[in-house]
Tab-separated table of C-alpha atoms in Angstrom:
chain	number	residue	atom	x	y	z
A	1	UNK	CA	-20.447	-14.581	-2.228
A	2	UNK	CA	-20.511	-18.338	-2.076
A	3	UNK	CA	-18.899	-20.795	-4.388
A	4	UNK	CA	-19.809	-24.451	-4.505
A	5	UNK	CA	-17.411	-27.064	-5.661
A	6	UNK	CA	-17.670	-28.952	-8.891
A	7	UNK	CA	-15.364	-31.691	-9.944
A	8	UNK	CA	-12.957	-30.685	-12.603
A	9	UNK	CA	-10.283	-28.045	-12.762
A	10	UNK	CA	-7.448	-28.124	-10.285
A	11	UNK	CA	-3.706	-27.705	-9.977
A	12	UNK	CA	-3.826	-24.030	-10.875
A	13	UNK	CA	-0.536	-22.590	-12.056
A	14	UNK	CA	0.228	-18.932	-12.420
A	15	UNK	CA	1.592	-18.349	-15.896
A	16	UNK	CA	2.244	-14.636	-15.837
A	17	UNK	CA	1.045	-11.386	-14.339
A	18	UNK	CA	0.083	-8.991	-17.073
A	19	UNK	CA	-1.733	-6.304	-15.096
A	20	UNK	CA	-0.046	-3.482	-13.256
A	21	UNK	CA	0.007	-3.363	-9.483
A	22	UNK	CA	-3.279	-2.050	-8.064
A	23	UNK	CA	-1.227	0.163	-5.744
A	24	UNK	CA	1.673	2.208	-7.027
A	25	UNK	CA	4.756	3.121	-5.028
A	26	UNK	CA	3.813	6.777	-5.310
A	27	UNK	CA	0.393	6.057	-3.826
A	28	UNK	CA	2.087	4.302	-0.912
A	29	UNK	CA	4.445	7.235	-0.347
A	30	UNK	CA	1.548	9.671	-0.367
A	31	UNK	CA	-0.603	7.449	1.844
A	32	UNK	CA	2.172	7.243	4.435
A	33	UNK	CA	2.952	10.931	3.973
A	34	UNK	CA	6.505	10.017	3.119
A	35	UNK	CA	8.676	12.319	1.089
A	36	UNK	CA	8.021	11.461	-2.551
A	37	UNK	CA	11.709	12.047	-3.284
A	38	UNK	CA	12.198	8.593	-1.735
A	39	UNK	CA	11.026	7.216	-5.068
A	40	UNK	CA	14.600	7.709	-6.254
A	41	UNK	CA	16.033	5.673	-3.387
A	42	UNK	CA	16.575	2.124	-4.628
A	43	UNK	CA	16.667	0.500	-1.179
A	44	UNK	CA	13.427	2.097	-0.066
A	45	UNK	CA	11.753	1.273	-3.359
A	46	UNK	CA	12.788	-2.370	-3.023
A	47	UNK	CA	11.356	-2.496	0.496
A	48	UNK	CA	8.078	-0.914	-0.517
A	49	UNK	CA	7.856	-3.131	-3.586
A	50	UNK	CA	8.240	-6.209	-1.392
A	51	UNK	CA	5.561	-4.926	0.976
A	52	UNK	CA	3.165	-4.311	-1.908
A	53	UNK	CA	3.672	-7.879	-3.141
A	54	UNK	CA	3.197	-9.253	0.380
A	55	UNK	CA	-0.018	-7.317	0.894
A	56	UNK	CA	-1.388	-8.399	-2.492
A	57	UNK	CA	-0.562	-12.048	-1.779
A	58	UNK	CA	-2.246	-11.906	1.619
A	59	UNK	CA	-5.335	-10.184	0.242
A	60	UNK	CA	-5.659	-12.662	-2.596
A	61	UNK	CA	-5.347	-15.663	-0.289
A	62	UNK	CA	-8.033	-14.374	2.072
A	63	UNK	CA	-10.485	-13.092	-0.522
A	64	UNK	CA	-9.893	-15.818	-3.153
A	65	UNK	CA	-9.787	-12.984	-5.643
A	66	UNK	CA	-7.003	-12.033	-8.036
A	67	UNK	CA	-6.030	-8.402	-7.564
A	68	UNK	CA	-4.342	-7.901	-10.930
A	69	UNK	CA	-4.910	-9.431	-14.278
A	70	UNK	CA	-2.950	-12.658	-14.630
A	71	UNK	CA	-2.734	-15.702	-16.826
A	72	UNK	CA	-3.330	-19.124	-15.268
A	73	UNK	CA	-3.239	-22.701	-16.378
A	74	UNK	CA	-5.418	-25.350	-14.771
A	75	UNK	CA	-5.884	-29.032	-15.437
A	76	UNK	CA	-8.910	-31.235	-15.569
A	77	UNK	CA	-8.707	-34.238	-13.319
A	78	UNK	CA	-10.852	-35.950	-15.895
A	79	UNK	CA	-12.450	-34.692	-19.073
A	80	UNK	CA	-14.619	-37.070	-20.950
A	81	UNK	CA	-17.232	-35.440	-23.123
A	82	UNK	CA	-20.529	-34.238	-21.749
A	83	UNK	CA	-21.801	-30.740	-21.255
A	84	UNK	CA	-21.016	-30.233	-17.594
A	85	UNK	CA	-20.092	-26.767	-16.391
A	86	UNK	CA	-16.708	-26.455	-14.710
A	87	UNK	CA	-15.896	-23.875	-12.116
A	88	UNK	CA	-12.830	-21.716	-12.785
A	89	UNK	CA	-11.577	-20.955	-9.325
A	90	UNK	CA	-10.011	-17.595	-10.004
A	91	UNK	CA	-11.997	-14.382	-9.706
A	92	UNK	CA	-12.881	-12.388	-11.708
A	93	UNK	CA	-12.571	-14.579	-14.766
A	94	UNK	CA	-11.800	-12.393	-17.771
A	95	UNK	CA	-11.406	-14.685	-20.749
A	96	UNK	CA	-10.417	-18.134	-21.909
A	97	UNK	CA	-7.198	-18.142	-23.882
A	98	UNK	CA	-7.040	-21.758	-24.967
A	99	UNK	CA	-8.085	-25.272	-24.109
A	100	UNK	CA	-5.891	-28.197	-24.979
A	101	UNK	CA	-5.762	-31.927	-24.475
A	102	UNK	CA	-3.901	-34.955	-25.648
A	103	UNK	CA	-5.236	-37.912	-27.589
A	104	UNK	CA	-2.935	-40.816	-28.307
A	105	UNK	CA	0.087	-38.618	-27.847
A	106	UNK	CA	-1.187	-35.880	-30.119
A	107	UNK	CA	-1.744	-32.428	-28.666
A	108	UNK	CA	-5.054	-31.041	-29.757
A	109	UNK	CA	-6.686	-27.663	-29.304
A	110	UNK	CA	-10.316	-27.364	-28.407
A	111	UNK	CA	-12.148	-24.603	-30.231
A	112	UNK	CA	-12.851	-22.052	-27.486
A	113	UNK	CA	-15.673	-20.570	-29.546
A	114	UNK	CA	-17.555	-23.693	-28.523
A	115	UNK	CA	-17.601	-22.738	-24.878
A	116	UNK	CA	-19.204	-19.945	-22.937
A	117	UNK	CA	-18.522	-18.291	-19.598
A	118	UNK	CA	-21.345	-18.297	-17.090
A	119	UNK	CA	-20.895	-15.539	-14.555
A	120	UNK	CA	-22.411	-16.152	-11.185
A	121	UNK	CA	-22.190	-14.981	-7.625
A	122	UNK	CA	-18.667	-16.210	-6.968
A	123	UNK	CA	-16.452	-18.148	-9.325
A	124	UNK	CA	-17.545	-18.264	-12.956
A	125	UNK	CA	-18.128	-21.487	-14.823
A	126	UNK	CA	-17.306	-22.545	-18.328
A	127	UNK	CA	-19.397	-24.947	-20.346
A	128	UNK	CA	-19.965	-25.882	-23.981
A	129	UNK	CA	-22.393	-23.756	-25.886
A	130	UNK	CA	-25.690	-25.313	-26.857
A	131	UNK	CA	-25.161	-28.293	-29.148
A	132	UNK	CA	-21.481	-28.791	-28.271
A	133	UNK	CA	-19.735	-31.149	-25.848
A	134	UNK	CA	-16.406	-31.330	-24.097
A	135	UNK	CA	-13.766	-33.351	-25.962
A	136	UNK	CA	-13.451	-37.060	-25.389
A	137	UNK	CA	-11.691	-40.062	-26.853
A	138	UNK	CA	-13.193	-43.067	-28.486
A	139	UNK	CA	-16.754	-41.952	-28.514
A	140	UNK	CA	-17.086	-40.690	-24.959
A	141	UNK	CA	-15.692	-43.842	-23.442
A	142	UNK	CA	-12.157	-42.741	-22.630
A	143	UNK	CA	-11.132	-39.479	-20.965
A	144	UNK	CA	-8.694	-37.313	-22.846
A	145	UNK	CA	-5.245	-36.828	-21.339
A	146	UNK	CA	-3.558	-33.674	-20.179
A	147	UNK	CA	-6.710	-31.613	-20.600
A	148	UNK	CA	-6.014	-28.078	-19.547
A	149	UNK	CA	-7.277	-24.559	-19.895
A	150	UNK	CA	-5.281	-21.354	-20.055
A	151	UNK	CA	-7.269	-18.346	-19.006
A	152	UNK	CA	-7.006	-14.772	-17.880
A	153	UNK	CA	-8.381	-13.686	-14.516
A	154	UNK	CA	-8.005	-10.805	-12.131
A	155	UNK	CA	-9.067	-7.215	-11.876
A	156	UNK	CA	-8.055	-5.021	-14.765
A	157	UNK	CA	-5.861	-2.004	-14.041
A	158	UNK	CA	-7.808	0.510	-11.987
A	159	UNK	CA	-10.742	-1.860	-11.492
A	160	UNK	CA	-9.874	-3.201	-8.040
A	161	UNK	CA	-12.748	-2.202	-5.736
A	162	UNK	CA	-11.940	0.793	-3.553
A	163	UNK	CA	-12.352	-1.158	-0.326
A	164	UNK	CA	-9.756	-3.700	-1.361
A	165	UNK	CA	-7.365	-1.028	-2.537
A	166	UNK	CA	-7.708	0.829	0.729
A	167	UNK	CA	-7.117	-2.383	2.673
A	168	UNK	CA	-3.940	-2.886	0.675
A	169	UNK	CA	-2.698	0.588	1.569
A	170	UNK	CA	-3.454	0.136	5.263
A	171	UNK	CA	-1.696	-3.226	5.289
A	172	UNK	CA	1.337	-1.829	3.481
A	173	UNK	CA	1.405	1.056	5.953
A	174	UNK	CA	1.433	-1.427	8.826
A	175	UNK	CA	4.281	-3.369	7.228
A	176	UNK	CA	6.236	-0.163	6.735
A	177	UNK	CA	5.800	0.996	10.315
A	178	UNK	CA	6.780	-2.356	11.798
A	179	UNK	CA	9.662	-3.155	9.462
A	180	UNK	CA	12.571	-4.608	11.335
A	181	UNK	CA	10.483	-5.413	14.391
A	182	UNK	CA	10.961	-8.833	15.849
A	183	UNK	CA	7.775	-10.673	16.721
A	184	UNK	CA	7.144	-13.480	19.138
A	185	UNK	CA	5.332	-16.582	18.025
A	186	UNK	CA	2.372	-15.996	20.267
A	187	UNK	CA	0.455	-13.263	21.951
A	188	UNK	CA	-0.379	-9.872	20.614
A	189	UNK	CA	2.863	-9.687	18.689
A	190	UNK	CA	2.166	-12.809	16.664
A	191	UNK	CA	2.682	-12.324	12.923
A	192	UNK	CA	-1.042	-12.416	12.175
A	193	UNK	CA	-1.474	-9.334	14.311
A	194	UNK	CA	0.767	-7.519	11.856
A	195	UNK	CA	-2.280	-7.352	9.602
A	196	UNK	CA	-4.527	-4.564	10.858
A	197	UNK	CA	-8.014	-5.650	11.917
A	198	UNK	CA	-9.607	-3.260	9.439
A	199	UNK	CA	-7.846	-5.121	6.608
A	200	UNK	CA	-9.042	-8.477	7.846
A	201	UNK	CA	-12.590	-7.125	8.128
A	202	UNK	CA	-12.533	-5.744	4.601
A	203	UNK	CA	-11.036	-8.912	3.150
A	204	UNK	CA	-13.462	-11.160	4.995
A	205	UNK	CA	-16.388	-9.039	3.854
A	206	UNK	CA	-15.238	-9.276	0.254
A	207	UNK	CA	-14.124	-12.897	0.321
A	208	UNK	CA	-15.615	-15.647	-1.759
A	209	UNK	CA	-16.760	-18.321	0.643
A	210	UNK	CA	-14.909	-21.308	-0.719
A	211	UNK	CA	-16.413	-24.694	-0.034
A	212	UNK	CA	-13.951	-26.539	-2.219
A	213	UNK	CA	-11.889	-29.244	-0.599
A	214	UNK	CA	-8.969	-30.265	-2.700
A	215	UNK	CA	-6.054	-28.911	-4.666
B	1	UNK	CA	19.778	-22.596	31.964
B	2	UNK	CA	20.649	-18.951	31.961
B	3	UNK	CA	17.792	-16.526	31.877
B	4	UNK	CA	17.657	-14.033	29.065
B	5	UNK	CA	16.704	-10.549	29.948
B	6	UNK	CA	15.369	-8.721	26.937
B	7	UNK	CA	16.425	-5.124	26.978
B	8	UNK	CA	13.459	-3.104	25.819
B	9	UNK	CA	14.390	0.074	24.055
B	10	UNK	CA	12.154	3.022	23.613
B	11	UNK	CA	11.027	3.326	20.054
B	12	UNK	CA	8.881	6.389	19.811
B	13	UNK	CA	7.083	7.059	16.585
B	14	UNK	CA	4.285	9.167	15.257
B	15	UNK	CA	1.194	7.885	13.502
B	16	UNK	CA	1.128	9.042	9.899
B	17	UNK	CA	-2.539	9.831	10.436
B	18	UNK	CA	-1.570	12.464	12.991
B	19	UNK	CA	0.313	14.378	10.339
B	20	UNK	CA	-2.734	16.438	9.503
B	21	UNK	CA	-1.381	19.850	8.520
B	22	UNK	CA	0.798	21.023	5.676
B	23	UNK	CA	3.754	23.226	6.545
B	24	UNK	CA	6.338	24.963	4.439
B	25	UNK	CA	10.010	24.556	5.196
B	26	UNK	CA	12.148	27.404	4.012
B	27	UNK	CA	15.676	28.603	4.320
B	28	UNK	CA	16.768	32.137	5.038
B	29	UNK	CA	19.542	34.071	3.411
B	30	UNK	CA	20.736	37.628	3.482
B	31	UNK	CA	20.272	39.862	0.492
B	32	UNK	CA	22.745	42.552	-0.429
B	33	UNK	CA	21.350	46.069	-0.052
B	34	UNK	CA	20.263	47.788	-3.207
B	35	UNK	CA	19.225	51.236	-2.101
B	36	UNK	CA	20.033	51.302	1.606
B	37	UNK	CA	22.825	50.254	3.905
B	38	UNK	CA	20.733	47.506	5.520
B	39	UNK	CA	21.010	43.913	4.456
B	40	UNK	CA	17.699	42.292	3.765
B	41	UNK	CA	16.523	38.746	4.324
B	42	UNK	CA	15.026	36.422	1.818
B	43	UNK	CA	13.263	33.134	2.371
B	44	UNK	CA	13.455	30.333	-0.116
B	45	UNK	CA	10.801	27.641	0.031
B	46	UNK	CA	12.501	24.249	0.160
B	47	UNK	CA	9.600	21.881	0.487
B	48	UNK	CA	6.055	21.447	1.727
B	49	UNK	CA	5.494	18.484	4.024
B	50	UNK	CA	2.837	16.900	6.203
B	51	UNK	CA	3.234	17.656	9.883
B	52	UNK	CA	1.664	17.201	13.273
B	53	UNK	CA	1.510	20.174	15.610
B	54	UNK	CA	1.521	20.329	19.364
B	55	UNK	CA	1.385	23.593	21.281
B	56	UNK	CA	3.254	23.688	24.547
B	57	UNK	CA	2.806	27.269	25.574
B	58	UNK	CA	1.066	30.500	24.756
B	59	UNK	CA	2.228	33.709	23.149
B	60	UNK	CA	3.337	37.036	24.504
B	61	UNK	CA	2.415	39.232	21.602
B	62	UNK	CA	3.243	42.858	21.060
B	63	UNK	CA	1.758	44.398	17.927
B	64	UNK	CA	2.458	41.710	15.301
B	65	UNK	CA	5.233	39.723	16.847
B	66	UNK	CA	5.769	37.255	19.632
B	67	UNK	CA	8.095	38.527	22.330
B	68	UNK	CA	8.492	35.207	24.100
B	69	UNK	CA	11.560	33.345	22.904
B	70	UNK	CA	10.760	29.955	24.394
B	71	UNK	CA	9.429	26.897	22.643
B	72	UNK	CA	5.703	27.172	22.220
B	73	UNK	CA	5.093	25.008	19.166
B	74	UNK	CA	6.369	21.537	18.378
B	75	UNK	CA	6.117	20.204	14.845
B	76	UNK	CA	6.449	16.511	14.061
B	77	UNK	CA	7.522	15.682	10.533
B	78	UNK	CA	9.158	12.906	8.560
B	79	UNK	CA	12.917	13.146	8.821
B	80	UNK	CA	14.876	14.270	5.814
B	81	UNK	CA	18.611	14.617	5.424
B	82	UNK	CA	19.870	18.124	5.952
B	83	UNK	CA	17.176	19.265	8.346
B	84	UNK	CA	18.737	21.717	10.801
B	85	UNK	CA	17.747	24.728	12.840
B	86	UNK	CA	18.711	26.854	9.870
B	87	UNK	CA	15.303	26.038	8.477
B	88	UNK	CA	12.233	28.090	9.199
B	89	UNK	CA	8.678	26.839	9.190
B	90	UNK	CA	5.697	28.611	7.732
B	91	UNK	CA	2.260	27.581	8.887
B	92	UNK	CA	-0.933	29.523	8.328
B	93	UNK	CA	1.109	32.466	7.036
B	94	UNK	CA	3.125	32.699	10.225
B	95	UNK	CA	6.858	32.237	10.599
B	96	UNK	CA	8.272	29.787	13.104
B	97	UNK	CA	11.905	29.809	14.095
B	98	UNK	CA	13.227	26.290	14.696
B	99	UNK	CA	15.212	26.348	17.924
B	100	UNK	CA	16.041	22.651	18.132
B	101	UNK	CA	15.702	19.646	15.866
B	102	UNK	CA	15.440	16.200	17.401
B	103	UNK	CA	16.125	13.206	15.189
B	104	UNK	CA	13.970	10.703	17.046
B	105	UNK	CA	16.283	7.977	18.395
B	106	UNK	CA	18.611	9.010	15.551
B	107	UNK	CA	16.696	6.666	13.273
B	108	UNK	CA	16.348	9.175	10.470
B	109	UNK	CA	12.607	8.486	10.428
B	110	UNK	CA	10.977	11.232	12.436
B	111	UNK	CA	11.996	14.755	13.320
B	112	UNK	CA	10.683	16.905	16.109
B	113	UNK	CA	11.109	20.618	15.515
B	114	UNK	CA	10.910	22.728	18.650
B	115	UNK	CA	9.835	26.156	17.505
B	116	UNK	CA	9.239	29.670	18.608
B	117	UNK	CA	6.434	31.361	16.727
B	118	UNK	CA	7.512	34.705	15.356
B	119	UNK	CA	4.258	35.950	13.855
B	120	UNK	CA	2.832	36.988	10.530
B	121	UNK	CA	5.258	36.380	7.689
B	122	UNK	CA	4.197	39.618	6.037
B	123	UNK	CA	5.885	41.637	8.795
B	124	UNK	CA	9.635	41.995	8.374
B	125	UNK	CA	10.170	41.976	12.116
B	126	UNK	CA	9.092	38.345	12.166
B	127	UNK	CA	11.887	37.287	9.863
B	128	UNK	CA	14.493	37.812	12.523
């Protein structure tokens, strides 16, 4: 999948993670053939929980996809009327929660029923429905301030593609096996080699090719 | 500058993928006689775990039991607290007497059970 850049939304901030982890601790224990009674051991659970988070973070960075449903906030660098589509650089985009902006110090909400989501091969875009325009100040001559969108993106619970889920498990397994190992800064023991090749292959195959240069 | 010599320690481990069989770990206890003067034996299943199996020798079988008392089967399992030679292993309906338990590098991660196969669990002679 390829995504082309379009001027607009940037400075993405994670608001909250609402979806459950795509991989449960019990699935990790079973995958590693560990005794499931370890689920009552707080230290082990903390370690595995950290490994799950690490693997999810790595997978999301490489694939440009969000593995669990989350709420984000992003800002327009400039919003000044028009009907241009804007790319929302989180995948898969689920819904728009709200759009807000500021005019002369007054916070204003933009009616989200006036916009539509255009799914495409890669990041989705949002644009005004037919007959509507993005907000502006003073008759399209002045951009609005603090224009932002709050949206939900990420795979719903149980919807993460099997390949990605399997890559997560393999990566977590690798982290578990090598826990406590010291690694040198170069050579075959470099940190990047801690990610199994099969994971990298799966992530690269499923990655959105991101041509965006910027924040 | 002084040279550092890194002491490399052996850190043996088993690939989880090589744990490809399921075995039953059970404990043995004596049972008070009810109708005879002989004490009986009773096995209690403790847990079923994934294991890897390596054979290191053959059998010397007479009727339904193995006469050889040496280690012929080595099971690799995840370590769990309390694992001792008091345990017995059941695999494919055969009893295995654990002769030695090795806690790999004493890391409490992997256990190697050196076993002597007794034979079919349905034959009382193989409970001894």
